[in-house]
Amino acid sequence: MIRSRTSILAALVALAFASTAGAQAQKPKPAPTLKDLEGRKVEVKPDKPVDTGQAKAMANYREFLSLKKGDPALRAEAMRRLGDLNLEAADLERGEGEVAMGLGNAEAVQLYSMLLSAYPDYARADAVLYQLARAYESNAEPLEALGTLDQMVTRYPQSRLIDEAQFRRGEILFSEKRYADAERAYGDVVRRGDGSTFYEQSLYKRGWSLFKLARNDESLDTFGKLLDRKLIDRGKGDAVIDPQSLTRAERELLDDTFRVTSITFSYEDGAESVDEYVAAHGTPPYSYLLYSSLGDLYITKERYQDAAQTYEAFVKRDPIDPNAPLLQVRAIEAYRKGGFASLVLTGKQDFVERYGFGTAFWAGRDRAQFPAVVTELKTSVKELAKHYHSTAQKSKKAGDYGMAARWYRSYLDWFPQEPESADTNFLLAEALYESLQFREATLEYERTAYQYPVNARSAEAAYAALLAYDQQEKLLTGIDKATWHVQSVESGLKFATTYPQHKEAPNVLTRSARELFELKDYDRAIATAEQVLALVPPVDLQKQRVARTVIAHGRFDQGRYAEAEAAYREAIALKPDGASLYRGLGMGLYFQGKYAEAEAALRDAIRLRPGF
């Protein structure tokens, strides 16, 4: 809209009108005083609008122009200004939601046309033509507006309004589906440089015009210039400007630009076309948005595999870009929406291998900067481990168990302090046990039981370790077997003392007492047997007999015969048919010098076990 200052011109119009009308001066009246207000009736008319300065100016201009004489220059200015005021009034009506009847625009058309006809050399004819075009356009006469603008750009190519005029030409031509002509009009604005306020909109609409003409490469180039302008911060090393920092109008412009570029790429070779475009344009820093937008377009069309492959195309192109992991995640989600279970699994495995901690992506980066990547990594690696574990339990294949163990270990390496880490460690031990890797299984069971805070798996893992010890011991011979057995006994003691409430604790403790005795560790064997006898509730008679026998034999082998005698008698009371107990009792009595009692005990031993 062209606006002019009115003060000087209004004064000139007023003077000219006064001179032409020949108004006679009258004798001035005396100045009013406060007394003049006495008795005056005040009439209030709330429905009568206050006359505005604009309305007064329009009335003055009309009255001045109704006179047939006057300075031609002043008449020309009055015509132009009255036409401008008509347009302003019509714009105001539209802005207030009123229905414009076209009367103001019609008067503006008449005034501008008269001005151009009467004053062909008018100095501001370019502005008048521009305003005349606006009036036609506001009056729903686009072809008349276009013809007027055509005259203007032809006759006044150096006008300061040329860029706006060309843009308006482009808009009308585009609406008329004259895309080639529209492209030339927008292109003229673009060629004049980015100093124009219509530069960005012209870039955008020129791109659309080229798109409509199926001149795809040119269209993409034009849209690319707009994206460069809106998204690259040249002052910060070509950093990408966060779209959320832009105005709503700018974001909408960007959204639509990405939409049309995506449609263009989809008409060609999809992700391959994006690859070619990015390579040809020096890999713009916002390239990930081109891939993302095309992938999103495919999602809306339910072309899930194409969407996933588009997201992955960027990941393969630049896997360490900060946006790459999340595009990989979107690829996985696209496969899931499409029902491609095997591709979901492959996608997760690719994600974990690319973005697991220690990979190139994390060089110089902090986990806290990428919480979404960390969350997805945590979820994916555990899902992979459970998938392969489940598969292995059905297939019994060493390879499947190996993959399960690999991903369980990766989870534990990357998330050792997570609440579910103990459970994951237990599952690792289970996978190792099921795949007959008993030695490794014992280590992981014990880690779960004793190195993590007490958890729901602790006692179960501690007992499972003993089962793994037993299985591994069957595979060993010689000194390896002996060494392993000692470790097994120690693990049993640790289990029984750490988790005394476990249902297997009495059995394990009793067994440990006997095994310590066999290892000739008499002090610990006796102490463990005494623990068995002290359990509450009491253990069954069988376990009591074992415990008292261990105590008795242990005391005897230590040379503590009197204590051994007492222990043997307690053991015999529980098991009167134990030949070894009578023999031990007899030997204990013998070494104490109680020969008669010793002889009787030995006779009982022989009776119970002939040939003893």
XYZ file of N, CA and C in Angstrom, residues 26 38 48 56 63 102 112 128 159-160 180 189 274 279 390 422 454 456 470 472 495 504 512 527 536 571 592 595 604:
87
model
N -15.957 37.603 6.947
C -16.981 38.194 7.795
C -16.350 38.770 9.047
N -24.311 29.170 30.310
C -25.455 29.134 31.215
C -26.754 28.968 30.442
N -24.601 8.948 16.737
C -23.963 9.680 15.645
C -22.458 9.505 15.720
N -13.059 13.680 6.801
C -13.035 15.112 6.485
C -12.150 15.375 5.279
N -14.931 17.958 -2.638
C -15.453 19.298 -2.879
C -14.512 20.085 -3.778
N -17.522 -2.472 -2.679
C -16.808 -2.126 -3.896
C -16.982 -0.683 -4.304
N -8.132 7.157 -10.363
C -6.802 6.851 -10.905
C -6.840 6.883 -12.435
N 0.554 5.489 -9.346
C -0.868 5.507 -9.657
C -1.285 4.197 -10.338
N 11.024 1.707 -11.589
C 10.209 2.186 -10.480
C 10.653 1.544 -9.166
N 10.525 2.297 -8.095
C 10.869 1.722 -6.787
C 9.826 0.692 -6.354
N 4.063 -20.500 -16.306
C 5.286 -20.044 -16.970
C 5.444 -18.535 -16.817
N 11.732 -10.674 -9.565
C 11.942 -10.202 -8.191
C 13.192 -10.852 -7.595
N 17.149 -37.669 -3.225
C 17.637 -36.814 -2.138
C 19.158 -36.930 -2.038
N 24.278 -34.285 -2.512
C 25.655 -34.330 -3.021
C 25.932 -33.153 -3.944
N 15.071 -66.101 23.677
C 13.851 -66.858 23.412
C 14.033 -67.777 22.200
N 20.459 -56.138 37.598
C 20.627 -57.427 38.289
C 19.817 -58.514 37.586
N 20.683 -56.380 47.143
C 19.743 -57.491 47.266
C 18.505 -57.209 46.420
N 15.205 -59.314 43.804
C 14.322 -60.472 43.712
C 15.025 -61.711 43.186
N 28.134 -77.803 40.222
C 28.033 -79.271 40.137
C 28.189 -79.751 38.699
N 29.672 -78.236 36.174
C 31.024 -78.024 35.668
C 31.998 -79.047 36.263
N 26.250 -69.123 50.183
C 24.809 -69.131 49.931
C 24.036 -69.355 51.221
N 16.413 -74.136 50.409
C 17.507 -75.084 50.220
C 18.686 -74.807 51.150
N 27.653 -78.778 53.094
C 28.920 -78.052 53.230
C 29.713 -78.567 54.437
N 32.167 -76.150 62.915
C 31.409 -74.901 63.070
C 30.180 -74.906 62.171
N 16.672 -72.606 63.135
C 15.296 -72.508 63.629
C 14.408 -72.238 62.428
N 25.236 -88.638 68.521
C 24.952 -89.117 67.171
C 24.298 -90.486 67.204
N 41.217 -92.779 75.474
C 41.063 -92.150 76.790
C 41.425 -93.138 77.919
N 39.232 -98.900 78.422
C 39.338 -100.044 77.536
C 38.103 -100.938 77.527
N 29.836 -103.654 69.286
C 28.599 -103.147 68.658
C 28.844 -102.768 67.206
